[in-house]
Every structure is written in C-alpha cells, then in structure tokens.
C-alpha cells in the first residue's frame, strides 16, 4: 500500500512564475492538508481540503490556492513566486473519522525560487 | 493555543537512552500531546501520542506528569538512524486548531557512534 506521494520531487522556478504541486493521499484517506517548511523551521499549515472544499486556511496570501479532486488527490498552486516561497512543501492526509493530530505526510516537494 | 517549548538540539551516543522534554504550561483540558519525527528531506512521521501518565509503543515512551504542563519523549537505546528532528505538538484529537497541526522548531537529535 503506497503512502502519501508527491510530485515533483524537486522544482526550480524564477520569481514571478507560477507553480503547481501534486499530492496523492494514502489509500482510504479523504482529508488532505498542505504545509510549507522553510529551512530550519517546523512545517507551517497552508490549508486543508475535504470533500473537494477548502475547509481551513492558515496565514498564507491568496497567491496560494489549491484544489481537491473526486479521487481525493490534491494540487497546490502558487502564483507570482517570491524568493521567500523557496521551501519544502509537504502534503499530509488522514482517513475519515480519524484524529486531527495523527496525519500521514508525504516526502515533500523541494521548491527553489531563483 | 497551547505553546510548546523544547530544546533546540541534543547530542547522544549509540546505545544510550534519550529523553526529550517539552514544556506546555497552557495545555487545555481536552489537549493531547503528540510527537512527530522528521528525517532530513522527508515528511514528519507520527510516533506517539498521550493524554496523561505513560504511553509506550514499539518506537518510544511518553511520560506525562499529573499536572500535564510538560511531557518527556523517551527513546531507548538510540542508534545512528534515530538522528532526526523531534517535534512536540499539543492539541485536541478532534476539531482542535480546526484540524491542522501546529509545529514549533523541534529538537534536533544527533546520535554519534
């Protein structure tokens, strides 16, 4: 059984560009969350998707948007990239009716903005 | 939201027991204490969770005193592969922080041969 998968593994973009990151949750999981982790910091919550709707959002600007598909996979889109958007982007999922504080993380996508 | 405080880094040697303490003075009645482990270039991994007293699993033990204002993650006989960052989180099991996890900077554990 595959765990949470993310693509691509690494990505290099330039300032002002747009990027799309993808996540497939663990089998049987329906809730997907995205986190941003800057170097040397803990992950910071971006938003959470459930039933194809954004259910909760952290303190991130509107440049960060997302989508969840009927198969529970998800995308994170970032527009007008800034140098400060360089980070490891993590996707986490959990199954229905499960504790919020037990989430399964993917390996992340390393985004570098030049 | 309950804030957590833990050491920035710790060093240990293979075979030793490692105890990482986390302070959470403002923990709420319905909050649980959860620990995650993160290896370099990987996502965090849930390792243990508890509410009070002691919890043990195949990976670690979690000790929580009666006042619940702190907790200690205990890793028995560490090996080089336990080198990682360990995060202490506090929150409700359901509906807390509206479903998201709040991470601090964690404790970077370095295990030496």
Short mmCIF file of C-alpha atoms in Angstrom, two decimals, chain B residues 27-69:
data_model
loop_
_atom_site.label_atom_id
_atom_site.label_comp_id
_atom_site.label_asym_id
_atom_site.label_seq_id
_atom_site.Cartn_x
_atom_site.Cartn_y
_atom_site.Cartn_z
CA UNK B 27 -2.26 22.99 27.88
CA UNK B 28 -6.07 22.78 27.72
CA UNK B 29 -8.19 20.08 29.32
CA UNK B 30 -9.01 18.39 26.01
CA UNK B 31 -5.50 18.67 24.55
CA UNK B 32 -3.40 15.64 23.74
CA UNK B 33 0.39 15.60 23.44
CA UNK B 34 1.71 14.28 20.15
CA UNK B 35 5.26 13.71 18.95
CA UNK B 36 6.44 13.60 15.36
CA UNK B 37 9.85 12.57 13.98
CA UNK B 38 11.35 14.02 10.84
CA UNK B 39 14.39 12.73 8.97
CA UNK B 40 16.23 15.04 6.54
CA UNK B 41 14.41 15.54 3.25
CA UNK B 42 11.38 13.57 4.45
CA UNK B 43 7.98 14.48 5.84
CA UNK B 44 7.27 14.21 9.58
CA UNK B 45 6.14 10.86 10.93
CA UNK B 46 3.73 10.38 13.84
CA UNK B 47 5.46 8.39 16.59
CA UNK B 48 3.42 8.62 19.78
CA UNK B 49 0.53 10.40 21.48
CA UNK B 50 -0.77 10.56 25.04
CA UNK B 51 -3.09 12.36 27.42
CA UNK B 52 -1.72 11.51 30.86
CA UNK B 53 0.61 9.13 32.72
CA UNK B 54 2.63 6.87 30.43
CA UNK B 55 2.23 5.60 26.90
CA UNK B 56 4.58 3.09 25.28
CA UNK B 57 4.79 1.70 21.78
CA UNK B 58 7.41 -0.08 19.71
CA UNK B 59 9.24 3.16 18.98
CA UNK B 60 9.17 5.26 22.15
CA UNK B 61 7.65 6.00 25.53
CA UNK B 62 5.85 9.17 26.52
CA UNK B 63 5.75 10.29 30.14
CA UNK B 64 3.21 12.89 31.21
CA UNK B 65 3.08 14.10 34.85
CA UNK B 66 -0.19 14.68 36.64
CA UNK B 67 -0.23 18.44 36.01
CA UNK B 68 0.35 17.82 32.25
CA UNK B 69 2.42 21.01 31.96
#
